[in-house]
Coordinates of N, CA, C and O in Angstrom, one line a residue:
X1 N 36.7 23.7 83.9 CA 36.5 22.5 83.0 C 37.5 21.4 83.5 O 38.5 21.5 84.2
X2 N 36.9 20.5 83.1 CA 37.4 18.9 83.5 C 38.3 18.6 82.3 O 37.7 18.6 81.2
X3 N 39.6 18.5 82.2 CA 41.2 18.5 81.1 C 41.8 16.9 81.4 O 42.3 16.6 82.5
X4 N 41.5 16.0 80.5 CA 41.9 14.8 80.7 C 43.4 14.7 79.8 O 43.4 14.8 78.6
X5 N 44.4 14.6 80.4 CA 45.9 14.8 79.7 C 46.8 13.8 79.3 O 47.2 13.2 80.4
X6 N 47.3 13.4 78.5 CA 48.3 12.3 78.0 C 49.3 12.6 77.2 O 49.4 13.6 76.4
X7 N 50.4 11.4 77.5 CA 51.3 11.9 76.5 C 52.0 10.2 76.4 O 51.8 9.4 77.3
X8 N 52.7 9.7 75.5 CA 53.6 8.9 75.6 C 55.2 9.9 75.9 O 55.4 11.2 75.7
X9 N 56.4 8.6 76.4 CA 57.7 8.8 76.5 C 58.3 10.1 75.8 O 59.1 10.9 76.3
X10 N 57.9 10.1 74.6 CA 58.7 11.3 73.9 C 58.1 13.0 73.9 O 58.5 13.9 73.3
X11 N 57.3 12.9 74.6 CA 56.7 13.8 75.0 C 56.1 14.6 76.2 O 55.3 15.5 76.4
X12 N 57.0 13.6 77.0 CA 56.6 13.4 78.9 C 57.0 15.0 79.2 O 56.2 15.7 79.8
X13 N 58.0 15.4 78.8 CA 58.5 17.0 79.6 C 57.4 17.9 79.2 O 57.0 18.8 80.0
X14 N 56.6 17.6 77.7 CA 55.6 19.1 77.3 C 54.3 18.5 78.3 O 53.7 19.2 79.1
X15 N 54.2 17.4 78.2 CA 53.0 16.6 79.3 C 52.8 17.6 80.4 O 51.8 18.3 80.7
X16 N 54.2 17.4 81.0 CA 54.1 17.7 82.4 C 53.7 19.5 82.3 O 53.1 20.1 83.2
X17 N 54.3 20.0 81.3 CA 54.6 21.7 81.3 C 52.8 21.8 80.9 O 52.0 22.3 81.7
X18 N 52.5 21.5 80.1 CA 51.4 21.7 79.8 C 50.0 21.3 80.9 O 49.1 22.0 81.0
X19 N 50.2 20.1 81.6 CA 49.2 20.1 82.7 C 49.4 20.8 83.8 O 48.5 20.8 84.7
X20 N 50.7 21.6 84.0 CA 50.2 22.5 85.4 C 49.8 23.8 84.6 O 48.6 24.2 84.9
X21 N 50.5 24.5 83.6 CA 49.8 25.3 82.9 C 48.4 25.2 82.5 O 47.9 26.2 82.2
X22 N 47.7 24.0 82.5 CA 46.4 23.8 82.4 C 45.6 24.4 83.9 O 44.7 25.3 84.1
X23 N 46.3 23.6 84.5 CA 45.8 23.6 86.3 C 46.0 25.2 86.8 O 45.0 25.8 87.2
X24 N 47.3 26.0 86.6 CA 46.9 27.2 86.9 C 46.0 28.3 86.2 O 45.8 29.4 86.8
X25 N 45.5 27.8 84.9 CA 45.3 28.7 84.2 C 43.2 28.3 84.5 O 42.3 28.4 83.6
X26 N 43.1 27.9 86.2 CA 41.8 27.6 86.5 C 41.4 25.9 86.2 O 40.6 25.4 87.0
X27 N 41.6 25.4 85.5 CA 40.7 23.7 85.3 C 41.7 22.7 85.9 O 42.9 22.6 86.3
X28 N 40.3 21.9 85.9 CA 41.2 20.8 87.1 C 41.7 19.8 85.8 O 41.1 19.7 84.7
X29 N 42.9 19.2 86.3 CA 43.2 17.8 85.2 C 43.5 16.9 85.8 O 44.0 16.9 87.0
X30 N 43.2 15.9 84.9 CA 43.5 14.4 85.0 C 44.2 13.9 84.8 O 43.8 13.6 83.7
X31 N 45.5 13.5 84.8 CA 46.4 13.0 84.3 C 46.0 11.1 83.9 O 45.3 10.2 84.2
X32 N 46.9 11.3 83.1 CA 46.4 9.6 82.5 C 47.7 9.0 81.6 O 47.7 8.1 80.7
X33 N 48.7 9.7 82.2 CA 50.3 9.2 82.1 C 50.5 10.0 80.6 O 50.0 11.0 80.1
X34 N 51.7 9.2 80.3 CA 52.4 8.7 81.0 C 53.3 9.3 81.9 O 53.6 10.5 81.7
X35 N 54.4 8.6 83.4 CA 54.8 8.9 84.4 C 55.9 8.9 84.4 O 56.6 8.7 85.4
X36 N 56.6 9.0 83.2 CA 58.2 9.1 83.4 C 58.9 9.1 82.0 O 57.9 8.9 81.3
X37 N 59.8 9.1 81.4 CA 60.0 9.2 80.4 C 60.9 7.4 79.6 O 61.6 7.0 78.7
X38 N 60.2 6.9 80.7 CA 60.4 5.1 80.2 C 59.5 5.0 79.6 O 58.4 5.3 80.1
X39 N 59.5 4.6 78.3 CA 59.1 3.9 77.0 C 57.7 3.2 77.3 O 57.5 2.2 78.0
X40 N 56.6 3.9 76.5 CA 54.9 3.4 76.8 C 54.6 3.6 75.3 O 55.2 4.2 74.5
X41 N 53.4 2.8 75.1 CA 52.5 2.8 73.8 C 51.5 3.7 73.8 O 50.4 3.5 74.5
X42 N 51.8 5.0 73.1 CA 50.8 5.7 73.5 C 49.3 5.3 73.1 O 48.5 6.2 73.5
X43 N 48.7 4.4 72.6 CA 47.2 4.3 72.0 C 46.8 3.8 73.2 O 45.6 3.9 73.5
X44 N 47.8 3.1 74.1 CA 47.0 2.7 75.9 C 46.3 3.6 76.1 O 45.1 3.5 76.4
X45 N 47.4 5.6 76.1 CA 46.7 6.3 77.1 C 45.8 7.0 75.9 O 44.6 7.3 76.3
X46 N 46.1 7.2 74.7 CA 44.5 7.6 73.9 C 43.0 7.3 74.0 O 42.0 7.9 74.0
X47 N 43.4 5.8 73.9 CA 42.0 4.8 74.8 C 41.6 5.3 76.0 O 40.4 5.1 76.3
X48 N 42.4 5.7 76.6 CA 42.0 5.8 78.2 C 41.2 6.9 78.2 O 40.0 7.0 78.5
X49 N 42.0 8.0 77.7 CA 41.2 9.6 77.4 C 40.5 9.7 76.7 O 39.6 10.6 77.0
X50 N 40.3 8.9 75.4 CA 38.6 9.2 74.8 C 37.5 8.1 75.5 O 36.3 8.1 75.2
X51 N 38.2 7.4 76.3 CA 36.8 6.4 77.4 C 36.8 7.6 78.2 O 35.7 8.2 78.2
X52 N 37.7 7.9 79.1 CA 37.3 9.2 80.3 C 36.3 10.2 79.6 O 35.6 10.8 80.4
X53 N 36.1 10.4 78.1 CA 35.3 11.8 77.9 C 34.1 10.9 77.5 O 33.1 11.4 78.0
X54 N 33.9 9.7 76.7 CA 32.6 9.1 76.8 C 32.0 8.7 77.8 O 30.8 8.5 77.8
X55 N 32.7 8.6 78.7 CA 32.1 8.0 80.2 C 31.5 9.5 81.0 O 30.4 9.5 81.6
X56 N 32.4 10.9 80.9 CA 31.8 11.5 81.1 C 32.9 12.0 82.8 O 32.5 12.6 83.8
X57 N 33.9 11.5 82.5 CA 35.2 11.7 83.4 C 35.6 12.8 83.6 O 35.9 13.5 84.6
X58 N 35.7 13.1 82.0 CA 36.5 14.8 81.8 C 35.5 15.1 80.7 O 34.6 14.5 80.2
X59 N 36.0 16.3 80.2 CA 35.0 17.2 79.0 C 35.9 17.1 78.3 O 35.5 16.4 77.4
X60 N 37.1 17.5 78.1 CA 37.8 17.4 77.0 C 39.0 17.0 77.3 O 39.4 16.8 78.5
X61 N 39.8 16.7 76.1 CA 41.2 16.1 76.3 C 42.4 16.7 75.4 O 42.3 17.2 74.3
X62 N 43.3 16.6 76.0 CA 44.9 17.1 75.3 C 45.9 16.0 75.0 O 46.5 15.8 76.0
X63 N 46.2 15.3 74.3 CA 47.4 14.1 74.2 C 48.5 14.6 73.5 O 48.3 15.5 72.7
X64 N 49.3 14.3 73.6 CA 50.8 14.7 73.1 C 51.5 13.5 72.6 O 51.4 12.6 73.4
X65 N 52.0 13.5 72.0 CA 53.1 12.3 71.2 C 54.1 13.0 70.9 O 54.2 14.2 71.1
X66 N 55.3 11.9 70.1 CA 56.2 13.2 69.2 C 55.4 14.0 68.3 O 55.1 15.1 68.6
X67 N 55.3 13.5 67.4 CA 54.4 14.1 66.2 C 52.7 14.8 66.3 O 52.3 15.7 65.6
X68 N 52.0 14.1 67.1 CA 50.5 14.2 67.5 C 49.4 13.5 66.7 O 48.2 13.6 66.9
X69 N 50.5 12.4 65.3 CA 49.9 11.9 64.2 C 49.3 10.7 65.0 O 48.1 10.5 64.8
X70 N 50.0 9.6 66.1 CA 49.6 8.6 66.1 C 48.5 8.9 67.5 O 47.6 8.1 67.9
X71 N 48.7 9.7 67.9 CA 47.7 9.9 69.6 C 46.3 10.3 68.6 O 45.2 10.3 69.1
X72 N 46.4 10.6 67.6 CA 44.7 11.2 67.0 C 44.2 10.2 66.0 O 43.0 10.1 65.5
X73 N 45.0 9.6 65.9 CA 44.7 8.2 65.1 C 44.2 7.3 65.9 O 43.2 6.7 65.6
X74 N 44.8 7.0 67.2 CA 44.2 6.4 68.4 C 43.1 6.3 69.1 O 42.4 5.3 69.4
X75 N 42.8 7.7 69.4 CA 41.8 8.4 70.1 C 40.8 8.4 68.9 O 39.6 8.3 69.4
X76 N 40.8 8.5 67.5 CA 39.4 8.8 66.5 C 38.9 7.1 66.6 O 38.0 6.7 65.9
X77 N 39.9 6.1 67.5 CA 39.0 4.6 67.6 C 38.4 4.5 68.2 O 37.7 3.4 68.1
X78 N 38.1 5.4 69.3 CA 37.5 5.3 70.8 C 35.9 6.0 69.9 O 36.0 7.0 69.4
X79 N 34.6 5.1 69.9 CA 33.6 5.3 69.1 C 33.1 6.6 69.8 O 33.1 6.6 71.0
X80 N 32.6 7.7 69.0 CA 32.1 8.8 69.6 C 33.2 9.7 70.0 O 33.0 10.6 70.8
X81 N 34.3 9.5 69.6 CA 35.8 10.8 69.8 C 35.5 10.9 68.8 O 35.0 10.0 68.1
X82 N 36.2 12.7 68.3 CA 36.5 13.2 67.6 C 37.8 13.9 67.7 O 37.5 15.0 68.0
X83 N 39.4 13.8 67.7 CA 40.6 14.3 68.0 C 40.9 14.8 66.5 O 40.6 14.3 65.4
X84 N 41.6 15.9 67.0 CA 42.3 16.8 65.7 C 43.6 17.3 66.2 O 43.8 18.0 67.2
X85 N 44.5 16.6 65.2 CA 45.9 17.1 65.9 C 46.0 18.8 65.0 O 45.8 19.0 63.8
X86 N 46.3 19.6 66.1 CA 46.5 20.8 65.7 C 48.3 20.9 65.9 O 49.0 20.2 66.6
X87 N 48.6 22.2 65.0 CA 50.1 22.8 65.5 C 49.4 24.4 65.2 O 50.0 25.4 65.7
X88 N 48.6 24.6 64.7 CA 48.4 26.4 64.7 C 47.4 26.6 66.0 O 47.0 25.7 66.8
X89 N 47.3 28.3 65.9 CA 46.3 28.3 67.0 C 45.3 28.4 67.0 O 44.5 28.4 68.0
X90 N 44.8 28.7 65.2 CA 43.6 28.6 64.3 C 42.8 27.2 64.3 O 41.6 27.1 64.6
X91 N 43.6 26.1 64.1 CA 43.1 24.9 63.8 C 42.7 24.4 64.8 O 41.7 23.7 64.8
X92 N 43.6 24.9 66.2 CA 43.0 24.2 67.2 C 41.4 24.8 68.1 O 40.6 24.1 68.9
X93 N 41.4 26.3 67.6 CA 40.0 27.1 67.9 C 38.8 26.0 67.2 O 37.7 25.7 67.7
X94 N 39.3 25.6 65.7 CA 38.4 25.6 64.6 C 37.7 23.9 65.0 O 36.6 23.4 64.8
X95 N 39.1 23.2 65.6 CA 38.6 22.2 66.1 C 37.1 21.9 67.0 O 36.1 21.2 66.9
X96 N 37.5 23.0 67.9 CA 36.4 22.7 68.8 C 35.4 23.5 68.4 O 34.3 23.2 68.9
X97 N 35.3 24.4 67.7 CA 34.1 25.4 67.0 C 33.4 25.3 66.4 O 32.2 25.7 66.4
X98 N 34.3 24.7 65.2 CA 33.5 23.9 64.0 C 33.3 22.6 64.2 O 32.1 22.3 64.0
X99 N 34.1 21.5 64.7 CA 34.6 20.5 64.9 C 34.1 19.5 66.2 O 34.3 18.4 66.4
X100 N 33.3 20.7 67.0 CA 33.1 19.8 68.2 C 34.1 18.7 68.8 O 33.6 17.8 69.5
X101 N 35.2 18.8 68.7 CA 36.6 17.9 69.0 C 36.8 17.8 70.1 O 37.2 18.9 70.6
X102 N 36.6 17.0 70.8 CA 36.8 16.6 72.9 C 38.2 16.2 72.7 O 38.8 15.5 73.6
X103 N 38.8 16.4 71.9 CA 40.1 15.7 72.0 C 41.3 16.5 70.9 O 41.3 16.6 69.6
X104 N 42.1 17.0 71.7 CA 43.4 17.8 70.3 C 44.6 16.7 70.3 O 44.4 15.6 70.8
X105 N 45.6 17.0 69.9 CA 46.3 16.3 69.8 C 48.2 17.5 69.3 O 48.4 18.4 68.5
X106 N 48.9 16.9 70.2 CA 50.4 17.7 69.6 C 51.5 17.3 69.0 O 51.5 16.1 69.4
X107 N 52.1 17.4 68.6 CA 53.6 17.1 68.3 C 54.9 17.5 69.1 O 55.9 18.1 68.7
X108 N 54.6 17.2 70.3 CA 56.3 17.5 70.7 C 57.9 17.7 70.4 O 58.9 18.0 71.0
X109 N 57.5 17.3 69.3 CA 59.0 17.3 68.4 C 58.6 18.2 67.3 O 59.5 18.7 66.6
X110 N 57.4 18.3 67.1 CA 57.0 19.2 65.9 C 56.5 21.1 66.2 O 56.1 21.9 65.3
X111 N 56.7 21.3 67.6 CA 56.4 22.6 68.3 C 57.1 22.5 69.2 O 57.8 21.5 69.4
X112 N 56.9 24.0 70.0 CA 57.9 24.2 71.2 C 56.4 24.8 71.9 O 55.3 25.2 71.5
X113 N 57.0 24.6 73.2 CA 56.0 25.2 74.4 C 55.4 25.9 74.5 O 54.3 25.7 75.0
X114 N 55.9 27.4 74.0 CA 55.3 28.4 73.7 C 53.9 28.4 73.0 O 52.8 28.8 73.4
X115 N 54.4 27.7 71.9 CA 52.7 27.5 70.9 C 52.1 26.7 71.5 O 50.9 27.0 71.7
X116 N 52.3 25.8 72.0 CA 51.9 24.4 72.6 C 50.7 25.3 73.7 O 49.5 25.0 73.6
X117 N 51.0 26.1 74.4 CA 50.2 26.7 75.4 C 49.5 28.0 74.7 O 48.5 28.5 75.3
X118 N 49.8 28.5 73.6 CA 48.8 29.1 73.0 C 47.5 28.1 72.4 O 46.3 28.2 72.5
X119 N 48.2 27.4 71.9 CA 47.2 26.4 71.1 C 46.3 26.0 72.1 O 45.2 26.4 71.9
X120 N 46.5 24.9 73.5 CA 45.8 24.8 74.5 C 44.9 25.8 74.4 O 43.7 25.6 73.9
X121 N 45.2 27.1 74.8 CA 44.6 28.3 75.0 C 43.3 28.6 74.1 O 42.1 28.6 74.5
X122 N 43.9 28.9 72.6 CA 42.3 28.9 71.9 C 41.6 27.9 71.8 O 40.5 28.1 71.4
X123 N 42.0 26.3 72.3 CA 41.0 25.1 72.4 C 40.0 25.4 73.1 O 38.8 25.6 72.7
X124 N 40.6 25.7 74.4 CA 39.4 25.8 75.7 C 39.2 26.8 76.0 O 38.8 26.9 77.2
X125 N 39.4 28.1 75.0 CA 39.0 29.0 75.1 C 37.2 29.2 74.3 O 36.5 30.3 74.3
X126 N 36.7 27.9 73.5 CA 35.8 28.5 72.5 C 35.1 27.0 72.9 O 35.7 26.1 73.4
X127 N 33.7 26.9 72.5 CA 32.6 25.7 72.5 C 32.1 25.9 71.0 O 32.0 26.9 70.3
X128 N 31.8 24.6 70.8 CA 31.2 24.0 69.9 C 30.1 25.4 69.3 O 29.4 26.0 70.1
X129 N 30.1 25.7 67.9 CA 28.8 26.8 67.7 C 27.7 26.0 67.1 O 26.7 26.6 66.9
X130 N 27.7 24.7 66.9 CA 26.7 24.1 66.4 C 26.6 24.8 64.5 O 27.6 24.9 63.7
X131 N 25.1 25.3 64.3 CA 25.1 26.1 63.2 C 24.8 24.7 62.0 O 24.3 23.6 62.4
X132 N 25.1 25.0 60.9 CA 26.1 24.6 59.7 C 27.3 23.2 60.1 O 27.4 22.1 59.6
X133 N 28.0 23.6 61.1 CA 28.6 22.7 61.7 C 28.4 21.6 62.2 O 29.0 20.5 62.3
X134 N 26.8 22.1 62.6 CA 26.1 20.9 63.6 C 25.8 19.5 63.0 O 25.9 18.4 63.5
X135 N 25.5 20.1 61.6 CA 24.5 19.0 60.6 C 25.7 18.4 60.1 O 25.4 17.2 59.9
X136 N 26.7 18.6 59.9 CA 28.4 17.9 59.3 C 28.8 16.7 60.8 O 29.2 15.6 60.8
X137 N 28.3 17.7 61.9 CA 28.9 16.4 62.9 C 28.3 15.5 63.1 O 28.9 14.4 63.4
X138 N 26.8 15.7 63.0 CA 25.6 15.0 62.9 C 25.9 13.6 61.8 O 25.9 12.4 62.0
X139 N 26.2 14.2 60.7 CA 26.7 13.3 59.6 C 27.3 12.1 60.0 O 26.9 11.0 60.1
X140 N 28.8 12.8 60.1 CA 29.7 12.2 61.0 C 29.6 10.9 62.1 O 30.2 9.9 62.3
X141 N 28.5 11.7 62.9 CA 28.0 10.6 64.0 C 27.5 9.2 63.7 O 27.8 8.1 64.1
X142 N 26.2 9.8 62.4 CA 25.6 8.5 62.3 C 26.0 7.5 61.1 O 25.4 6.5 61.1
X143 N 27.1 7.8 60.2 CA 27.6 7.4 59.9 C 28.4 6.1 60.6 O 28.3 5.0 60.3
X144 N 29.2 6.7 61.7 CA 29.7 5.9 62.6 C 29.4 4.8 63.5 O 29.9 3.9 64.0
X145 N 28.0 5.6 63.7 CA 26.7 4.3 64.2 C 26.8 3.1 63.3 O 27.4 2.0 63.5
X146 N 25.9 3.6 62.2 CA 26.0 2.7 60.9 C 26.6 1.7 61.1 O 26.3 0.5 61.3
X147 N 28.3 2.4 60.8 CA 29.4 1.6 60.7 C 29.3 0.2 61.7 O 29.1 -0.9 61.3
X148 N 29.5 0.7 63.0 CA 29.5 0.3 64.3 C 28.2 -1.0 64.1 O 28.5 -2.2 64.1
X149 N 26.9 -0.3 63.9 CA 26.0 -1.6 63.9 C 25.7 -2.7 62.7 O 24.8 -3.5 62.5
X150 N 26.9 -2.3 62.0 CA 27.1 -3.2 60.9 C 28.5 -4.5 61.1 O 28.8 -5.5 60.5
X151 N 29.2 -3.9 62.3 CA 29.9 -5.1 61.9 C 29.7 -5.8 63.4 O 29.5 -5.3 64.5
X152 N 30.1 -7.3 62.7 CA 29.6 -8.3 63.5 C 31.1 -8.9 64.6 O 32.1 -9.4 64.3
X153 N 30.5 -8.5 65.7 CA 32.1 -9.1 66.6 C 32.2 -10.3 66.9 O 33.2 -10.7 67.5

């Protein structure tokens, strides 16, 4: 699988821990910054990663912040993302299972590494089951259409 990865400044060390752990554990990633632990806005690289999964760049995505509150706030702007910041390793299965979610989100300051790579783990361990679920995301979507063809730019 194609792993599109981000993080802002305060979260650059799990970034990095987390994309080779991605890369050895078989999928290829994309990095999409940030590259050092000098001070960046993370909704640059949110944008970037939910355009990479609409465009069809990567399949899914991981971003990291301190908290993982403002990277899923960012990324649910990118029209057609769906990001859920997880810290269990339930929420983050449930994400993509029930949730259809191309996008998770972490808290660096709010977990340690250990979970951080379990959580990865049941993300892209499980695909969308459709079901019951399907008709909620369905909702969801065209709702957002709606939205989207109603306002005037």
């Amino acid at each position: 699988m194609r792993i599109g990865i981000g993080a802002d400044h305060n979260a650059f060390g799990m970034k990095e821990a987390l994309r080779q752990y991605i890369k050895d554990s078989g999928n290829e990633v994309v990095d999409f910054g940030c590259f050092s632990e000098d001070e960046v806005d993370y909704p640059d690289i949110a944008f970037q990663v939910g355009t990479a999964i609409q465009t069809g760049v990567v399949e899914r995505g991981i971003l990291v912040c301190g908290t993982g509150i403002g990277m899923s706030i960012a990324a649910n702007k990118v029209p057609g993302i769906r990001s859920a910041q997880c810290h269990d390793v339930y929420s983050a299965e449930r994400a993509q299972l029930s949730n259809d979610a191309q996008i998770i989100t972490l808290g660096a300051k709010v977990i340690g590494l250990e979970l951080a790579k379990k959580i990865v783990d049941a993300y892209l361990d499980v695909t969308f089951a459709g079901g019951q679920s399907k008709r909620k995301i369905d909702q969801i979507s065209n709702q957002e259409k709606a939205y989207l063809g109603s306002v005037k730019g």
